[in-house]
Short mmCIF file of C-alpha atoms in Angstrom, two decimals:
data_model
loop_
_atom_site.label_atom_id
_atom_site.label_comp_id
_atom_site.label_asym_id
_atom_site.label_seq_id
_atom_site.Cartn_x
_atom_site.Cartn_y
_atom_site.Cartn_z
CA UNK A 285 62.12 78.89 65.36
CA UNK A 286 62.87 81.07 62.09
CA UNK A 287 62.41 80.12 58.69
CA UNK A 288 65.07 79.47 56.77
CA UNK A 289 65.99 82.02 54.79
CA UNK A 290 66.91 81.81 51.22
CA UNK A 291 70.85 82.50 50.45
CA UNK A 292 71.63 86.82 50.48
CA UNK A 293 72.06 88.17 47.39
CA UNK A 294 74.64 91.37 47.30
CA UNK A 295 74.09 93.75 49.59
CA UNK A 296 71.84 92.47 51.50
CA UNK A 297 74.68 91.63 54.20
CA UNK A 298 74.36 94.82 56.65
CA UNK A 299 70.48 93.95 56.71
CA UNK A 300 71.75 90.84 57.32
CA UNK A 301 73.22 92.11 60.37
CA UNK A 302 70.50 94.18 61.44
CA UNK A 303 68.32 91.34 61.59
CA UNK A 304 71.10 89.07 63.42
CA UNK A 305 70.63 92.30 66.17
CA UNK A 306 67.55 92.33 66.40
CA UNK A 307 67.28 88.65 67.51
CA UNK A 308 69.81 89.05 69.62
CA UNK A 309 68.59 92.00 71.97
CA UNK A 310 65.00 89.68 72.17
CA UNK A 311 66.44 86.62 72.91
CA UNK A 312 67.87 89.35 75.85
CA UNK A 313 64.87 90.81 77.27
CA UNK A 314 63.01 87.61 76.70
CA UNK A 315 65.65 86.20 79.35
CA UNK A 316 66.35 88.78 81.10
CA UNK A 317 70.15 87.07 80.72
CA UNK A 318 73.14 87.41 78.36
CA UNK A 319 73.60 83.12 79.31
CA UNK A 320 70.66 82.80 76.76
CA UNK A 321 72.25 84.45 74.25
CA UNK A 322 74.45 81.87 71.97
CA UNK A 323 75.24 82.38 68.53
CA UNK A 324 73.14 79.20 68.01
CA UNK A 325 69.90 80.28 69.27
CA UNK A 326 70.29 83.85 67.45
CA UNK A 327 70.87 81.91 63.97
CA UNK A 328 68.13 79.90 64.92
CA UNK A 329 65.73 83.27 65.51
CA UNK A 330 67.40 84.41 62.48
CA UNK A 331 66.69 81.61 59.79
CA UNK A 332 70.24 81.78 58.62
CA UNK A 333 72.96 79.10 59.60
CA UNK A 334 75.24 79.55 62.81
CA UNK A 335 78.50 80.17 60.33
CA UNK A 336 76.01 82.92 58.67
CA UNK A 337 76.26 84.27 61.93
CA UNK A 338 79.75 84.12 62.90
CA UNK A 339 80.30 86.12 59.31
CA UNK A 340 79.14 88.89 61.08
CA UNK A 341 80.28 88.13 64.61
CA UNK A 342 83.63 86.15 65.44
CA UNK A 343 82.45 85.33 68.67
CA UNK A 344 79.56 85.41 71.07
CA UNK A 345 81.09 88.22 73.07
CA UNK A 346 81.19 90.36 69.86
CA UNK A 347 77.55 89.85 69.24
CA UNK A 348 76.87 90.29 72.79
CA UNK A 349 78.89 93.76 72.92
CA UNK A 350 77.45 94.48 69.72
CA UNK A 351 73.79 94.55 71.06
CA UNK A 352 74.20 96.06 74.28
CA UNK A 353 75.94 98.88 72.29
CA UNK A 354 73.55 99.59 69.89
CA UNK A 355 70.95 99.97 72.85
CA UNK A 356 73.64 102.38 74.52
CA UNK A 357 73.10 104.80 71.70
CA UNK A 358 69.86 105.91 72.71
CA UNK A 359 71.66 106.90 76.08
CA UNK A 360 73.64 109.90 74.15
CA UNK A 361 70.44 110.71 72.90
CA UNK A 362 68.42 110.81 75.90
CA UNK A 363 71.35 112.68 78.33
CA UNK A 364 71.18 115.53 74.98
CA UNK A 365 67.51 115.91 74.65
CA UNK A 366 67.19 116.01 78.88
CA UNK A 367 69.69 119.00 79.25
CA UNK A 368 69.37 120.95 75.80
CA UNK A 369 68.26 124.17 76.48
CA UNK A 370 68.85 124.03 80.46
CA UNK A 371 71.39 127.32 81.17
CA UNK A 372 72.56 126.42 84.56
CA UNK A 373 75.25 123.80 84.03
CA UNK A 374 75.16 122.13 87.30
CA UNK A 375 71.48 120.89 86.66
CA UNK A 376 72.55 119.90 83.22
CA UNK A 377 74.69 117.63 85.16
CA UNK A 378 71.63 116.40 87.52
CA UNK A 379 69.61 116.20 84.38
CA UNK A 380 72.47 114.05 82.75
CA UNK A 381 73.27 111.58 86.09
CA UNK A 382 69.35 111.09 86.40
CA UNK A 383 69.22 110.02 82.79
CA UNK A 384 72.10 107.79 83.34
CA UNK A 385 70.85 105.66 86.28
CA UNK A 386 67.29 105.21 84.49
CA UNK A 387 68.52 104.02 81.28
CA UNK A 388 70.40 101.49 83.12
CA UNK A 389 67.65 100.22 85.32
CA UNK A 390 65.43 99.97 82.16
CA UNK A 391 68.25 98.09 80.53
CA UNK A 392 70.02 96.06 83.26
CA UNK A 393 71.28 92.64 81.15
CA UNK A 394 73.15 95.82 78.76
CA UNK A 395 74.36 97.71 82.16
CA UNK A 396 75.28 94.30 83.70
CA UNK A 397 76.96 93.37 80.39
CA UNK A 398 79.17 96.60 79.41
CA UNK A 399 79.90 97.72 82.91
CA UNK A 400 79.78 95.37 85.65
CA UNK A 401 82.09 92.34 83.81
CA UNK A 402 85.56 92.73 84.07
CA UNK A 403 87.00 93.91 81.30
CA UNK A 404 90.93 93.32 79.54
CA UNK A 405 90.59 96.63 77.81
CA UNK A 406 88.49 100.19 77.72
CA UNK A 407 85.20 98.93 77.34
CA UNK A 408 82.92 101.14 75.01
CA UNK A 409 80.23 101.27 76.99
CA UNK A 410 81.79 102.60 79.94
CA UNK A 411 84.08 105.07 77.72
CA UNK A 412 80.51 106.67 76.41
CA UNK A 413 78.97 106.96 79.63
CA UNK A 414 82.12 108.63 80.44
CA UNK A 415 82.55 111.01 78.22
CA UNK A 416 78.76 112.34 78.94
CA UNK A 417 79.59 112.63 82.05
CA UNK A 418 82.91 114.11 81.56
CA UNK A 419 81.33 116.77 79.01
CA UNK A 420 78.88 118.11 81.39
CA UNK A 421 81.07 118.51 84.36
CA UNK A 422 83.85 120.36 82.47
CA UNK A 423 80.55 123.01 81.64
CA UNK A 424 80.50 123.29 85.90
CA UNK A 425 83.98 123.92 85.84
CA UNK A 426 83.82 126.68 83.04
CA UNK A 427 81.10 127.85 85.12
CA UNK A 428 82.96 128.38 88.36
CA UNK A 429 80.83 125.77 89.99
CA UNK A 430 83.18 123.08 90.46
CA UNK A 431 86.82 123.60 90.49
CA UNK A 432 89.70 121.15 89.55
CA UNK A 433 90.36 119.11 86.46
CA UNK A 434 86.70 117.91 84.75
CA UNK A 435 87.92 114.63 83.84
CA UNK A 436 88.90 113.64 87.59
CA UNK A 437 85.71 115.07 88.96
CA UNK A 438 83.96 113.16 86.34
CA UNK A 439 85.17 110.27 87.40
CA UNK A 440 84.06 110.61 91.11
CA UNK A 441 80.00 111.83 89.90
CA UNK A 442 80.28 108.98 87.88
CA UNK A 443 81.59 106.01 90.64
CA UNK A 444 78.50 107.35 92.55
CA UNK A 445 76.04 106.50 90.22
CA UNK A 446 77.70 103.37 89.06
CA UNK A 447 77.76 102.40 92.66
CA UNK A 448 73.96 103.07 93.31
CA UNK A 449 72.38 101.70 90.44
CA UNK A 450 75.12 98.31 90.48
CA UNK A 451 73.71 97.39 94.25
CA UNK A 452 69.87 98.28 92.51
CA UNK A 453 70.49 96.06 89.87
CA UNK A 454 72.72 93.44 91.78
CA UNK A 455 70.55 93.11 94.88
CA UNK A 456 67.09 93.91 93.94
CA UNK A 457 65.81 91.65 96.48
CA UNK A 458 67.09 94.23 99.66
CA UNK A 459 64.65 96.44 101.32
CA UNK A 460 65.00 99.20 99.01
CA UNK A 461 62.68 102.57 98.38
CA UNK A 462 59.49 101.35 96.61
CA UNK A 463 60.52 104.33 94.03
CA UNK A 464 64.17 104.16 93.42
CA UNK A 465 64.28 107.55 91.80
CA UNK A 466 64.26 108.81 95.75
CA UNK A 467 67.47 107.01 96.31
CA UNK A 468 69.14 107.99 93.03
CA UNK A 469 68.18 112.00 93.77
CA UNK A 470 69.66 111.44 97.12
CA UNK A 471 73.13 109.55 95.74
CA UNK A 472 73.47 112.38 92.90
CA UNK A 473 72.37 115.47 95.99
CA UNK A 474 75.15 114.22 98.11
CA UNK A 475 77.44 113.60 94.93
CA UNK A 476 77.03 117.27 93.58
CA UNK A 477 77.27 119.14 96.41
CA UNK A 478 80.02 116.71 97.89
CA UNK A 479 82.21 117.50 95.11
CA UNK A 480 81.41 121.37 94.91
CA UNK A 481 82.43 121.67 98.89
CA UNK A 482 85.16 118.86 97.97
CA UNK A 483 86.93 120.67 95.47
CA UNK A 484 87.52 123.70 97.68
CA UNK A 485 89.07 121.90 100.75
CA UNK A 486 93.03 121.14 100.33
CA UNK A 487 93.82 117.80 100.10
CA UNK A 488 96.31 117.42 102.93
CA UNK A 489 93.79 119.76 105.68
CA UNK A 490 90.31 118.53 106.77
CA UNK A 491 89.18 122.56 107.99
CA UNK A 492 87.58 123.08 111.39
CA UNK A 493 84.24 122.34 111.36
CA UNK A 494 82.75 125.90 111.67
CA UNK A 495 85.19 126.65 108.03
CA UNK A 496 83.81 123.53 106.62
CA UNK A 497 79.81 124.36 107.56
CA UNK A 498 80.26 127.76 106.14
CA UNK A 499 81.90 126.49 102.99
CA UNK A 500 78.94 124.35 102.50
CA UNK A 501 76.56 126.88 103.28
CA UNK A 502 78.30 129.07 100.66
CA UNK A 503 78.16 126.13 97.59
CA UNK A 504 74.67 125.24 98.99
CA UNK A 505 73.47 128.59 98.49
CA UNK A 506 75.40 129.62 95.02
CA UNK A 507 73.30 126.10 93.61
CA UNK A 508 70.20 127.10 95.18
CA UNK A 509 70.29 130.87 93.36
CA UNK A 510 71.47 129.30 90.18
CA UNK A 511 69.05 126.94 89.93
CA UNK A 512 65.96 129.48 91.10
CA UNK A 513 67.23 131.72 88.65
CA UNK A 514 67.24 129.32 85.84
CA UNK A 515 63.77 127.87 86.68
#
């Protein structure tokens, strides 16, 4: 239990507030559950009052958006730092959906929180992730790579990934690989090149399947000389 704290003097509110986050994201990874997260027990950690708290924080869900958020900013920064400096944009986008599904398997109570709840509005979690994703793919479609509008491509890449590291997180108890980076390369493989060959088949015709092999062929080997001419 905290000590109490002596009464803030002015200005000392947004520290205030730093420390109320801080308690917060341990009481999370002490759990390993948002249930054990109450605006009590985070006073509590604090040494400040529960209305100290909700001076801050309106409601539980606030706090508990509030701390999975501030986690989610080192998620930008990690999907930057991973592709800065990398030329071909289609492994920029690799680089970017590995990122992704790591962060959230090293933070699944924040991944279960901002994007696997239902949700009345745009939840800003998901919106970031989003527009990472979003960003890199419209740098494909610059590129020639992928064709089509970046926002809608986006938004398939990203269902993949969502999808794979949901049923990690959800069911960790199936007879997954022992490494689950093997299974995410595979899901974002199959995603990439999916979409490339995808984006070049009309909607309403499925080609014959000697048209279809040699469009793959074609995407398969544009990535390939890319990417061994990039390093």
């Amino acid at each position: 239990m905290g000590a109490k704290r002596t009464k803030a003097r002015p200005g000392e509110g947004e520290k205030l507030r730093g420390e109320i986050l801080c308690a917060a994201d341990a009481l999370l990874g002490e759990a390993g559950d948002d249930e054990a997260l109450t605006l009590r027990a985070v006073a509590r950690r604090t040494g400040v009052s529960t209305p100290s708290v909700y001076a801050h924080f309106p409601s539980r869900d606030a706090l508990l958006e509030a701390v999975c958020l501030r986690v989610w900013d080192e998620l930008a920064h990690r999907m930057r730092d991973h592709a800065a400096g990398v030329a071909d944009p289609m492994r920029a986008l690799s680089r970017c959906a590995r990122v992704y599904a790591r962060f959230a398997l090293d933070h699944p109570v924040q991944y279960r929180v901002l994007l696997m709840r239902p949700s009345a509005g745009s939840s800003p979690g998901a919106v970031a992730c989003f527009r990472h994703l979003a960003d890199a793919t419209a740098a494909c479609v610059r590129a020639g790579i992928l064709r089509g509008e970046p926002e809608v491509l986006a938004m398939g890449l990203w269902s993949a990934m969502h999808g794979c590291v949901s049923l990690l997180i959800a069911q960790p108890g199936f007879d997954w690989p022992e490494e689950p980076e093997a299974l995410i390369d595979t899901v974002i493989r199959m995603a990439g090149l999916g979409t490339a060959l995808a984006c070049r088949v009309p909607r309403d015709a499925l080609p014959p399947s000697a048209e279809l092999a040699a469009d793959l062929d074609e995407v398969a080997a544009g990535w390939k000389t890319s990417h061994d001419r990039t390093g």
